[in-house]
PDB file of C-alpha atoms in Angstrom:
ATOM      1  CA  MET A 247      -3.443  93.816   3.067  1.00 77.00           C
ATOM      2  CA  ASP A 248      -5.415  96.995   3.797  1.00 92.00           C
ATOM      3  CA  MET A 249      -7.346  97.229   0.545  1.00 94.00           C
ATOM      4  CA  ASN A 250      -8.483 100.832   1.135  1.00 96.00           C
ATOM      5  CA  LYS A 251      -4.891 101.994   1.592  1.00 96.00           C
ATOM      6  CA  PHE A 252      -3.784  99.922  -1.397  1.00 96.00           C
ATOM      7  CA  ALA A 253      -6.504 101.500  -3.578  1.00 97.00           C
ATOM      8  CA  LYS A 254      -5.668 105.027  -2.404  1.00 97.00           C
ATOM      9  CA  ASP A 255      -1.966 104.492  -3.085  1.00 96.00           C
ATOM     10  CA  LEU A 256      -2.831 103.041  -6.478  1.00 97.00           C
ATOM     11  CA  LEU A 257      -4.989 106.052  -7.408  1.00 98.00           C
ATOM     12  CA  GLN A 258      -2.277 108.471  -6.255  1.00 97.00           C
ATOM     13  CA  GLN A 259       0.356 106.673  -8.312  1.00 97.00           C
ATOM     14  CA  ALA A 260      -1.712 106.035 -11.450  1.00 97.00           C
ATOM     15  CA  LEU A 261      -3.309 109.481 -11.638  1.00 97.00           C
ATOM     16  CA  HIS A 262      -0.487 111.609 -10.162  1.00 96.00           C
ATOM     17  CA  LEU A 263      -3.025 113.259  -7.866  1.00 94.00           C
ATOM     18  CA  ASP A 264      -2.331 116.534  -6.106  1.00 88.00           C
ATOM     19  CA  THR A 265      -5.615 116.080  -4.236  1.00 86.00           C
ATOM     20  CA  ASP A 266      -5.684 114.684  -0.700  1.00 91.00           C
ATOM     21  CA  ILE A 267      -7.667 111.462  -0.907  1.00 94.00           C
ATOM     22  CA  THR A 268      -7.064 110.203   2.640  1.00 93.00           C
ATOM     23  CA  SER A 269     -10.693 110.956   3.513  1.00 95.00           C
ATOM     24  CA  PHE A 270     -12.092 108.849   0.649  1.00 97.00           C
ATOM     25  CA  ASN A 271     -14.596 106.259   1.838  1.00 97.00           C
ATOM     26  CA  SER A 272     -16.686 103.637   0.070  1.00 97.00           C
ATOM     27  CA  ALA A 273     -19.330 106.193  -0.954  1.00 98.00           C
ATOM     28  CA  THR A 274     -16.892 108.770  -2.367  1.00 98.00           C
ATOM     29  CA  PRO A 275     -17.673 109.286  -6.061  1.00 98.00           C
ATOM     30  CA  LEU A 276     -14.745 108.868  -8.450  1.00 98.00           C
ATOM     31  CA  LEU A 277     -16.116 109.407 -11.964  1.00 96.00           C
ATOM     32  CA  GLY A 278     -17.011 113.062 -12.258  1.00 93.00           C
ATOM     33  CA  ASN A 279     -15.231 113.851  -8.991  1.00 93.00           C
ATOM     34  CA  LEU A 280     -11.603 113.360 -10.042  1.00 94.00           C
ATOM     35  CA  ALA A 281     -10.722 115.307 -13.176  1.00 94.00           C
ATOM     36  CA  GLU A 282      -7.668 113.078 -13.596  1.00 96.00           C
ATOM     37  CA  LEU A 283      -9.891 109.988 -13.948  1.00 96.00           C
ATOM     38  CA  ASP A 284     -10.517 110.402 -17.658  1.00 96.00           C
ATOM     39  CA  SER A 285     -10.118 107.653 -20.268  1.00 95.00           C
ATOM     40  CA  ILE A 286      -6.315 107.744 -19.991  1.00 97.00           C
ATOM     41  CA  GLY A 287      -6.558 107.757 -16.202  1.00 97.00           C
ATOM     42  CA  VAL A 288      -8.776 104.663 -16.272  1.00 97.00           C
ATOM     43  CA  VAL A 289      -6.221 102.878 -18.473  1.00 97.00           C
ATOM     44  CA  ASN A 290      -3.438 103.887 -16.071  1.00 98.00           C
ATOM     45  CA  VAL A 291      -5.384 102.549 -13.077  1.00 98.00           C
ATOM     46  CA  ILE A 292      -6.176  99.271 -14.851  1.00 98.00           C
ATOM     47  CA  THR A 293      -2.560  98.833 -15.939  1.00 98.00           C
ATOM     48  CA  LEU A 294      -1.296  99.455 -12.419  1.00 98.00           C
ATOM     49  CA  ILE A 295      -3.788  96.972 -10.931  1.00 97.00           C
ATOM     50  CA  GLU A 296      -2.563  94.356 -13.409  1.00 96.00           C
ATOM     51  CA  GLU A 297       1.076  95.077 -12.572  1.00 96.00           C
ATOM     52  CA  GLN A 298       0.649  95.259  -8.786  1.00 95.00           C
ATOM     53  CA  LEU A 299      -1.563  92.174  -8.486  1.00 94.00           C
ATOM     54  CA  ASP A 300      -0.007  90.170 -11.318  1.00 93.00           C
ATOM     55  CA  CYS A 301      -3.373  89.639 -12.960  1.00 94.00           C
ATOM     56  CA  THR A 302      -5.089  90.206 -16.283  1.00 95.00           C
ATOM     57  CA  ILE A 303      -8.160  92.389 -16.595  1.00 96.00           C
ATOM     58  CA  GLU A 304     -10.319  91.620 -19.609  1.00 96.00           C
ATOM     59  CA  ASP A 305     -12.092  94.391 -21.515  1.00 94.00           C
ATOM     60  CA  ASP A 306     -15.513  93.020 -20.580  1.00 96.00           C
ATOM     61  CA  GLU A 307     -14.676  93.345 -16.857  1.00 96.00           C
ATOM     62  CA  ILE A 308     -14.353  97.120 -17.107  1.00 95.00           C
ATOM     63  CA  ASN A 309     -17.357  99.419 -17.044  1.00 96.00           C
ATOM     64  CA  ALA A 310     -18.338 102.722 -15.482  1.00 96.00           C
ATOM     65  CA  GLU A 311     -19.695 100.959 -12.381  1.00 97.00           C
ATOM     66  CA  VAL A 312     -16.157  99.858 -11.417  1.00 98.00           C
ATOM     67  CA  PHE A 313     -15.075 103.508 -11.206  1.00 98.00           C
ATOM     68  CA  GLU A 314     -18.350 104.958  -9.939  1.00 98.00           C
ATOM     69  CA  THR A 315     -17.267 105.126  -6.287  1.00 98.00           C
ATOM     70  CA  PHE A 316     -14.160 104.426  -4.268  1.00 98.00           C
ATOM     71  CA  GLY A 317     -15.962 101.444  -2.753  1.00 98.00           C
ATOM     72  CA  SER A 318     -16.782  99.934  -6.139  1.00 98.00           C
ATOM     73  CA  LEU A 319     -13.125 100.256  -7.148  1.00 98.00           C
ATOM     74  CA  VAL A 320     -11.985  98.609  -3.898  1.00 98.00           C
ATOM     75  CA  ASN A 321     -14.450  95.753  -4.489  1.00 97.00           C
ATOM     76  CA  PHE A 322     -13.116  95.287  -8.012  1.00 97.00           C
ATOM     77  CA  ILE A 323      -9.509  95.251  -6.784  1.00 97.00           C
ATOM     78  CA  GLN A 324     -10.437  92.675  -4.131  1.00 95.00           C
ATOM     79  CA  SER A 325     -11.952  90.478  -6.842  1.00 94.00           C
ATOM     80  CA  LYS A 326      -8.627  90.578  -8.733  1.00 93.00           C
ATOM     81  CA  GLN A 327      -6.466  90.063  -5.638  1.00 87.00           C
ATOM     82  CA  SER A 328      -6.131  86.295  -6.026  1.00 67.00           C
ATOM     83  CA  GLY A 329      -2.981  86.808  -8.103  1.00 51.00           C
ATOM     84  CA  TYR A 330      -1.326  89.043  -5.500  1.00 51.00           C
ATOM     85  CA  SER A 331       1.923  87.714  -4.108  1.00 41.00           C
TER      86      SER A 331
END
């Protein structure tokens, strides 16, 4: 699975983005860069990760560092991928 594409699709779906994010790379900042990534947006992203990868994300796994950059989000998704079917 192309994790970058998966993460971009996930962000588009969870946040209903009008912004073109095809150029996002591992250093692209998310928090403070995407207005849609507010507290509700974070919950939407987490929920979609859980649904898409059939996993559970505990509260203590979530912090600002996960959503700091596109790369940190991709790394987090990869860590949860074990439940993906």
